[in-house]
C-alpha positions as a Python dict, from the first residue, in 0.01 Angstrom:
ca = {
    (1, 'X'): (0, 0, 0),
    (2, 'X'): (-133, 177, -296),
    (3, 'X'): (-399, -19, -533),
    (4, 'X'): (-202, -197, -826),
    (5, 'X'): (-467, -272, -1131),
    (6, 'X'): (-461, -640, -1306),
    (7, 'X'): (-692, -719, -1607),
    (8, 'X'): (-1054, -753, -1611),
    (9, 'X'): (-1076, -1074, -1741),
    (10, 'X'): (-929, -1395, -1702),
    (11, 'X'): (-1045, -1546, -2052),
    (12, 'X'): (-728, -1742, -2118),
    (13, 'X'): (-842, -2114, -2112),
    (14, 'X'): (-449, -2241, -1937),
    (15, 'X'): (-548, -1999, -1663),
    (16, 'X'): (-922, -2040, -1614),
    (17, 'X'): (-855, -2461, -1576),
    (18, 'X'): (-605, -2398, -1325),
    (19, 'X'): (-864, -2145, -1148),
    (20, 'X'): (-1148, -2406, -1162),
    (21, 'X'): (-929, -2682, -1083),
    (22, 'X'): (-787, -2497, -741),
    (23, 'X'): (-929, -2545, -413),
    (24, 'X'): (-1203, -2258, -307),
    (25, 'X'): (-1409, -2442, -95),
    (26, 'X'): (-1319, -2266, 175),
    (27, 'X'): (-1374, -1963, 78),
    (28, 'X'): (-1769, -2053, -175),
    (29, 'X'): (-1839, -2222, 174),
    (30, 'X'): (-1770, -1924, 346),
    (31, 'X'): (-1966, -1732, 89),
    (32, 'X'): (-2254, -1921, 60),
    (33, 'X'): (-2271, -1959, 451),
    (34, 'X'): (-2263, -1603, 504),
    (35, 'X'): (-2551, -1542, 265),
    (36, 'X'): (-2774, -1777, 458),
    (37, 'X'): (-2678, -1570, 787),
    (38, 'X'): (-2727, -1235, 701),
    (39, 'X'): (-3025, -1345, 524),
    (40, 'X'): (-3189, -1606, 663),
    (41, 'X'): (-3573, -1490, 601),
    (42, 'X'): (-3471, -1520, 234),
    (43, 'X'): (-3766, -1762, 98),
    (44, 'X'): (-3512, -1923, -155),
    (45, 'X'): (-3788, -1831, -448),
    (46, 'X'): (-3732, -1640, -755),
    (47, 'X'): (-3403, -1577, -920),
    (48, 'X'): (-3047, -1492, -783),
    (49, 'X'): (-2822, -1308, -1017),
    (50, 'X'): (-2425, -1432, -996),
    (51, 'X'): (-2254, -1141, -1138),
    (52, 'X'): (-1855, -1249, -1192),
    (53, 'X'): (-1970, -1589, -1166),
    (54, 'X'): (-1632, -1744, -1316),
    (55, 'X'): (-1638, -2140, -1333),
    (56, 'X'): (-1973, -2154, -1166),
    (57, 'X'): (-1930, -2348, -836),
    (58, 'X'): (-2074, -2046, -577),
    (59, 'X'): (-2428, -2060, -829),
    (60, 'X'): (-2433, -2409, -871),
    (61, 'X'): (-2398, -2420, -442),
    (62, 'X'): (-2686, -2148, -425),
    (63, 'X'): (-2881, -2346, -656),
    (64, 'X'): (-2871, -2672, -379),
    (65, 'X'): (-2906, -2495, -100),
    (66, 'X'): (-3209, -2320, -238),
    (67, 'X'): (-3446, -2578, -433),
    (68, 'X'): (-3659, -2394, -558),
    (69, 'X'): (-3448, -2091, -664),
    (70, 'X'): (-3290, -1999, -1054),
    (71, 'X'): (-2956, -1911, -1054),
    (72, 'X'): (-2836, -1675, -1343),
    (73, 'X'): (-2439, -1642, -1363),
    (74, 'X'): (-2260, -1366, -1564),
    (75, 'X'): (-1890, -1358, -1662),
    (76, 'X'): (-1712, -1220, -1933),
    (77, 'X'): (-1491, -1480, -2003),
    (78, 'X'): (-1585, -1729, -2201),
    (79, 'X'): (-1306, -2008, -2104),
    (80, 'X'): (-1485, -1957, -1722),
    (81, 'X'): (-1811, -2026, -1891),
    (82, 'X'): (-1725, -2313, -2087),
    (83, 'X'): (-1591, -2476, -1731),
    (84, 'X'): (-1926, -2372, -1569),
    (85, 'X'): (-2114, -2523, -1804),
    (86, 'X'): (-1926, -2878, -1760),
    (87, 'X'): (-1971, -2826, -1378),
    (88, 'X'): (-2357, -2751, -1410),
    (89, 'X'): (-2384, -3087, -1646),
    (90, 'X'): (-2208, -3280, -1392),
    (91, 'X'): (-2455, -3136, -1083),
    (92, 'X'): (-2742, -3345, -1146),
    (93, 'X'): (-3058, -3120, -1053),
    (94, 'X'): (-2910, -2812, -892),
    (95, 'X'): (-2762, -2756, -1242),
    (96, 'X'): (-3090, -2824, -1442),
    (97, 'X'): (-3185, -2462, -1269),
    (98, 'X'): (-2860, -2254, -1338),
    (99, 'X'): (-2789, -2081, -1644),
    (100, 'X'): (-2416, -1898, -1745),
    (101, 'X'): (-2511, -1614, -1985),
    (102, 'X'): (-2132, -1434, -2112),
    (103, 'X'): (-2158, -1073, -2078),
    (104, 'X'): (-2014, -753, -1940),
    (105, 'X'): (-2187, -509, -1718),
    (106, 'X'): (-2344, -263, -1782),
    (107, 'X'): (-2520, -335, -2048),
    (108, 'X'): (-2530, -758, -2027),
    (109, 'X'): (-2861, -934, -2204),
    (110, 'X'): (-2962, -1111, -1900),
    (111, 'X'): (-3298, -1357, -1906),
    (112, 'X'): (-3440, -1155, -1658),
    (113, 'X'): (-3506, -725, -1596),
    (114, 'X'): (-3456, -752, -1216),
    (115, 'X'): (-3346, -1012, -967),
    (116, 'X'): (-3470, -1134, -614),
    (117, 'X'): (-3148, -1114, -499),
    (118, 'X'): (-2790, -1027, -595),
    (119, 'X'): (-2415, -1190, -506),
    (120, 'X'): (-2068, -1169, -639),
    (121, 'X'): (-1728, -1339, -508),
    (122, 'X'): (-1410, -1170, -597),
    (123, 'X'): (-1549, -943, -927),
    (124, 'X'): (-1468, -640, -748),
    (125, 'X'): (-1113, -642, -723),
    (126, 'X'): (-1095, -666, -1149),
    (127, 'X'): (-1279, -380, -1180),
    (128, 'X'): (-1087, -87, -1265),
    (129, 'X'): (-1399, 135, -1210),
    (130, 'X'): (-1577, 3, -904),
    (131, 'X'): (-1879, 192, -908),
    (132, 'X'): (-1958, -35, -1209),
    (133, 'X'): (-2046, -305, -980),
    (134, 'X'): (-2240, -86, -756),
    (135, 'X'): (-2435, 84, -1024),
    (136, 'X'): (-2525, -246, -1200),
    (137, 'X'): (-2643, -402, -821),
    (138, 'X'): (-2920, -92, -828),
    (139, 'X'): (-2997, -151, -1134),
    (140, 'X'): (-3056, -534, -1158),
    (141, 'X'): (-3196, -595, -824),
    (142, 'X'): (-3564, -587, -723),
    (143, 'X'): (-3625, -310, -408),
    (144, 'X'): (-3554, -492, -127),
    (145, 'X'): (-3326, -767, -258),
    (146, 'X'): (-3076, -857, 0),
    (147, 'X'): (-2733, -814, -179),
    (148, 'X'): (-2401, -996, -82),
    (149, 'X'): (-2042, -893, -232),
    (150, 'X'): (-1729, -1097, -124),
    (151, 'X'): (-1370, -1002, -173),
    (152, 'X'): (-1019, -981, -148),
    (153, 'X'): (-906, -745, 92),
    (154, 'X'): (-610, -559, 27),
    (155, 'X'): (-319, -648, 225),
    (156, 'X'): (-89, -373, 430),
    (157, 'X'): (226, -464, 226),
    (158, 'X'): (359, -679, 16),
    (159, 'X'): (543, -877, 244),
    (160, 'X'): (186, -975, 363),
    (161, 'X'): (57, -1054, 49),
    (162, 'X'): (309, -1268, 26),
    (163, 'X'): (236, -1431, 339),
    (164, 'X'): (-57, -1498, 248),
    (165, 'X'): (23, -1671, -108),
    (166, 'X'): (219, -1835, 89),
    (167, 'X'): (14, -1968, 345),
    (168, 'X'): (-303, -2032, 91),
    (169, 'X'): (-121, -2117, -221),
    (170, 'X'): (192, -2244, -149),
    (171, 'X'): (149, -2596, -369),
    (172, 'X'): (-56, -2419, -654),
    (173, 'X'): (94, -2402, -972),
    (174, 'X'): (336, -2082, -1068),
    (175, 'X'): (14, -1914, -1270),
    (176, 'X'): (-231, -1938, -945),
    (177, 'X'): (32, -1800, -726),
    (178, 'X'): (48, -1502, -927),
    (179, 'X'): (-293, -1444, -1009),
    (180, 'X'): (-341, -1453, -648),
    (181, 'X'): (-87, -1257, -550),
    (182, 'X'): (-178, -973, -804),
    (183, 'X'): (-523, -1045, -701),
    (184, 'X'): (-423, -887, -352),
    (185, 'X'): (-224, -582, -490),
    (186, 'X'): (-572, -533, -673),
    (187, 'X'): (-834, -536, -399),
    (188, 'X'): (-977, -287, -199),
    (189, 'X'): (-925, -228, 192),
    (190, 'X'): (-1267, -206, 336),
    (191, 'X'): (-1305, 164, 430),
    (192, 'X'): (-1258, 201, 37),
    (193, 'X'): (-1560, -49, -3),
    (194, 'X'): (-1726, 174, 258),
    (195, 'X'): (-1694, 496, 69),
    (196, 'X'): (-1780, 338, -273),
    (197, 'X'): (-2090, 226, -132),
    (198, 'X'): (-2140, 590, -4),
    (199, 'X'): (-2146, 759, -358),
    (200, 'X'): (-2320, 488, -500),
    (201, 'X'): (-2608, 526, -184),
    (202, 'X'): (-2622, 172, -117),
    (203, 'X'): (-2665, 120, 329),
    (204, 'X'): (-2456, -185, 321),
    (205, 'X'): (-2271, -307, 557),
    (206, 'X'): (-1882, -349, 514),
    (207, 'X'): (-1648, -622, 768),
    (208, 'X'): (-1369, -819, 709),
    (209, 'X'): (-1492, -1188, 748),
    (210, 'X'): (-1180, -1380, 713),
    (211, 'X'): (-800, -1339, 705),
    (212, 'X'): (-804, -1215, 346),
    (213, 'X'): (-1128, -1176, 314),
    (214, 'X'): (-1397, -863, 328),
    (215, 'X'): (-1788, -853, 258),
    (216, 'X'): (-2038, -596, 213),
    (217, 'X'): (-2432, -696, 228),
    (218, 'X'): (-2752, -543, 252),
    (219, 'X'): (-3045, -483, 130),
    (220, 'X'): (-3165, -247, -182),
    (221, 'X'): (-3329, 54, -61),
    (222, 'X'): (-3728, 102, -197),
    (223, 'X'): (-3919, -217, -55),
}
C-alpha cells in the first residue's frame, strides 16, 4: 500500500482534547519502557529533547522515571501545548522539570544547543519530508546520545488498517478513528525507516515492537 500524506499538524483544539483525552498508555508505556532497555547505562542526567511532544504525557513519564533529568518538549501545535502545560501543572514534581517550547524543526529556539539524549513518538509519520526528523536528531543531539524514535507502522492494506482501528479504537469518538486511521495510511513500513536512516548516516537500529508499532534507536555517531 502506497504512503497517503495527512497534515503536519494537529493544532485544532476539538481534535487535540480528544487526542489527549484518548487512552495511550499502552503504547507511552511501551515507549518509555523501551528507552530504559535499549539504554539502560543512561545516567538519567542532563536534558532529553521530546521532539513531536504533543500533549506531553511521554516527557512528563521521562521526567519521573528519571529524577534528576530536564525534559524539553517541542510541538508545533499550540492547542497540544496548551494541554501539556495543564498536564505538567497537574504532575506535581516531575512537571516542575519539563518545559513545552512551540516550534517547528529545523530551525526551533530551543533552551538548549545540544541534548543528552533524543526521543519522539509518532512525529514521523506527519512529516511529509522525513529526513527532517533525521537531520534535526544530528543536529540537536550531543555525540553519543542514545536516540529513540517510535511509530506507526504502515499497514499492508487497508483492510488491515482497518482492523486495526478497529481493534484499538473501536469506542473512540468519529474524529480519533480517523485520525488514526489516516495516521496508518501515513506511516512508514520499516525497511523505509531503514533506508532513511541510510542517507541520513545514522547506525540505528530499525524492528517492529508491537502490532502497529515500529522503532528505530541508537546512538549518535562521534563519542
Amino acid at each position: 500500500m502506497e504512503r497517503v500524506l495527512e497534515p503536519e499538524l494537529m493544532d485544532d483544539p476539538a481534535q487535540a482534547e480528544a487526542y489527549a483525552a484518548a487512552d495511550f498508555d499502552a503504547s507511552n508505556s511501551l515507549f518509555v519502557e523501551l528507552f530504559g532497555t535499549r539504554f539502560p547505562d543512561y545516567p538519567g542526567t542532563g536534558a532529553i529533547l521530546d521532539l513531536g511532544c504533543g500533549p506531553g504525557d511521554i516527557a512528563l513519564r521521562l521526567a519521573a522515571a528519571y529524577p534528576a533529568t530536564e525534559v524539553h518538549g517541542l510541538d508545533g501545535a499550540g492547542a497540544m501545548l496548551g494541554l501539556a502545560e495543564a498536564a505538567a501543572a497537574a504532575a506535581g514534581e516531575p512537571g516542575q522539570r519539563v518545559r513545552f517550547i512551540r516550534g517547528l524543526v529545523p530551525g526551533a529556539a530551543l533552551p538548549r544547543a545540544s541534548y543528552d539524549a533524543i526521543v519522539s513518538n509518532s512525529l514521523l509519520h506527519h512529516l511529509h519530508r522525513p529526513q527532517t526528523l533525521w537531520e534535526s536528531v544530528r543536529q540537536l543531539g550531543q555525540p553519543g546520545a542514545p536516540v529513540l524514535i517510535m511509530d506507526l507502522a504502515r499497514p499492508a492494506d487497508e483492510a488491515a488498517a482497518r482492523a486495526l482501528v478497529d481493534t484499538y479504537a473501536a469506542g473512540d469518538p468519529d474524529v480519533l478513528r480517523t485520525d488514526f486511521h489516516n495516521s496508518l495510511l501515513a506511516a512508514f513500513e520499516p525497511d523505509e525507516v531503514r533506508e532513511q536512516l541510510v542517507a541520513a548516516n545514522l547506525p540505528f537500529e530499525v524492528a517492529t515492537v508491537s502490532d502497529r508499532h515500529l522503532a528505530a534507536w541508537g546512538r549518535l555517531p562521534g563519542a
